[in-house]
Short mmCIF file of C-alpha atoms in Angstrom, two decimals:
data_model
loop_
_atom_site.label_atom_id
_atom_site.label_comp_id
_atom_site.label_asym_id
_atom_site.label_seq_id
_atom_site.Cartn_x
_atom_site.Cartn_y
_atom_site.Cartn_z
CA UNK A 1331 79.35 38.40 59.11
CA UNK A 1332 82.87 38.76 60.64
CA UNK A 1333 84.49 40.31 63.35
CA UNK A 1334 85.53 43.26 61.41
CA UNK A 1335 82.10 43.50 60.50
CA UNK A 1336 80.70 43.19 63.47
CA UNK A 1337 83.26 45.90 65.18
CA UNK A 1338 82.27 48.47 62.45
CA UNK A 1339 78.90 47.89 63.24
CA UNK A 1340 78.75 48.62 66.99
CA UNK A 1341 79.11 52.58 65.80
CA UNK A 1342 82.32 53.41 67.92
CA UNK A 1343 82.21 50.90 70.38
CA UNK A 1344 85.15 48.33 69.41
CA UNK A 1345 84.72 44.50 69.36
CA UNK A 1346 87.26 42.59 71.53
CA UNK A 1347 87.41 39.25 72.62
CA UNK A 1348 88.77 38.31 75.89
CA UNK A 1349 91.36 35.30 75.16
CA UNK A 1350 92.84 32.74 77.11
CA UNK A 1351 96.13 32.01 75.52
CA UNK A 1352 97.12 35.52 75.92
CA UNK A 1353 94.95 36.49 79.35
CA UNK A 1354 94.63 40.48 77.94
CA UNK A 1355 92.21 42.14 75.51
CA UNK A 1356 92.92 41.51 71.82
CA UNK A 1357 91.44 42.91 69.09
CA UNK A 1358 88.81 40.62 67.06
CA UNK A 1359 91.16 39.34 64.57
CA UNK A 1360 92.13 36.39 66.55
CA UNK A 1361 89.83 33.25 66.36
CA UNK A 1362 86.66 32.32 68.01
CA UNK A 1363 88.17 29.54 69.59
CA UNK A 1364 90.58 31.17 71.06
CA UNK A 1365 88.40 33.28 73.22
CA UNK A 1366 86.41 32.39 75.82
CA UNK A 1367 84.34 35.34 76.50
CA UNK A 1368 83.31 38.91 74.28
CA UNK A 1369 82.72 42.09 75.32
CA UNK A 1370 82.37 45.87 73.95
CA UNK A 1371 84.80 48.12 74.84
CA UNK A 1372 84.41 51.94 74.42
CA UNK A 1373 87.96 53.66 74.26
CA UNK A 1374 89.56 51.41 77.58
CA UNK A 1375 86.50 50.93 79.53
CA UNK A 1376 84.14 48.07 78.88
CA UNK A 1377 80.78 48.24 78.70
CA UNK A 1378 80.17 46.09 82.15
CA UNK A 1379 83.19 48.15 83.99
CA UNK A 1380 80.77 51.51 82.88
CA UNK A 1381 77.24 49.28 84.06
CA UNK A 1382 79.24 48.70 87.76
CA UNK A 1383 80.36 52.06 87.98
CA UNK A 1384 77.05 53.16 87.64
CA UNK A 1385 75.27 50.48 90.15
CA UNK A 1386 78.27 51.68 92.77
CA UNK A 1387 77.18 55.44 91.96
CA UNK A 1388 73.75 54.82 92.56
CA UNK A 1389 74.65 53.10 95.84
CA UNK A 1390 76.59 56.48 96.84
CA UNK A 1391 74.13 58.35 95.82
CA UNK A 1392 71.15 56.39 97.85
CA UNK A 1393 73.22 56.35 101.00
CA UNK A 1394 74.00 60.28 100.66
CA UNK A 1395 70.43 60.77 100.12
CA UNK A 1396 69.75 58.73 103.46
CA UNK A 1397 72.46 60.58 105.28
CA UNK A 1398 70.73 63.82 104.20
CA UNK A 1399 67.23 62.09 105.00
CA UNK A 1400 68.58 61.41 108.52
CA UNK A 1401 70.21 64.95 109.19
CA UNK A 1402 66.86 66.52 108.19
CA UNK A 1403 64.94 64.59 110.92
CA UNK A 1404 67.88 65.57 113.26
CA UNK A 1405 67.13 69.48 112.58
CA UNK A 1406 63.60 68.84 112.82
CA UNK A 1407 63.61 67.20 116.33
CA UNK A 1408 65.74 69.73 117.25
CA UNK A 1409 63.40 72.79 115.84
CA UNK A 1410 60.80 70.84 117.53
CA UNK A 1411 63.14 70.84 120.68
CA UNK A 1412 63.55 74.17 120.38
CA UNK A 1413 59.75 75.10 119.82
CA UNK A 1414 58.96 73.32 123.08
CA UNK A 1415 61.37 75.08 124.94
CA UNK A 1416 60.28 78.63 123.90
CA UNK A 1417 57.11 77.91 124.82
CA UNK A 1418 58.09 76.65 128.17
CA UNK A 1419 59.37 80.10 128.87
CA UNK A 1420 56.69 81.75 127.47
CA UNK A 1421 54.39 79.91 129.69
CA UNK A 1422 56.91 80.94 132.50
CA UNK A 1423 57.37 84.40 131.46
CA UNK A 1424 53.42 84.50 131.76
CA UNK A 1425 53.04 82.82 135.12
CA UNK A 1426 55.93 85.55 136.35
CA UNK A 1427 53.42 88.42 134.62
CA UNK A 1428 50.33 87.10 136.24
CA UNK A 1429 52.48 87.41 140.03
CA UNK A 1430 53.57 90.86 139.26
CA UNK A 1431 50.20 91.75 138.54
CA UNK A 1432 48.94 90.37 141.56
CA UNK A 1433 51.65 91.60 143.75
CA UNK A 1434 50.92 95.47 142.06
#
């Protein structure tokens, strides 16, 4: 099977070798031992260019959802916070009730 083949068979995706004499992407015509290295490319971007693009966009992603994760505790201490304190002037309110009925 050749190159050619082997480019027609990857359904879209186009066969390139990365060669050394040149240093750029060439199409598969050029020998086997010219190249040091293959790859698939779809349109300009490889296939491992697409893979690290989607490691770094997981990474993003994780540390957003972390950020989030963090800001949520945040709101809930402070709700919490905020719970505490109305009931400390409820409790207050009530021990200023209980005087005014004793004073009436």
């Amino acid at each position: 099977m050749d190159d050619h083949s082997l480019s027609e068979m990857a359904n879209g995706f186009v066969f390139r070798k990365l060669c050394k004499s040149v240093g750029t992407n060439q199409l598969a015509s050029i020998p086997s031992t010219e190249c040091c290295s293959t790859s698939y490319e779809y349109g300009s971007e490889s296939l491992e260019i697409q893979r690290l693009k989607g490691i770094i966009e997981g990474l993003v992603a994780e540390k957003e959802m972390e950020k989030a994760e963090k800001e949520r505790e945040k709101a809930e201490k402070e709700k919490e916070k905020a719970e505490k304190e109305r009931e400390k002037v409820e409790k207050e309110k009530e021990k200023i009730d209980k005087e005014n009925m004793l004073e009436e």
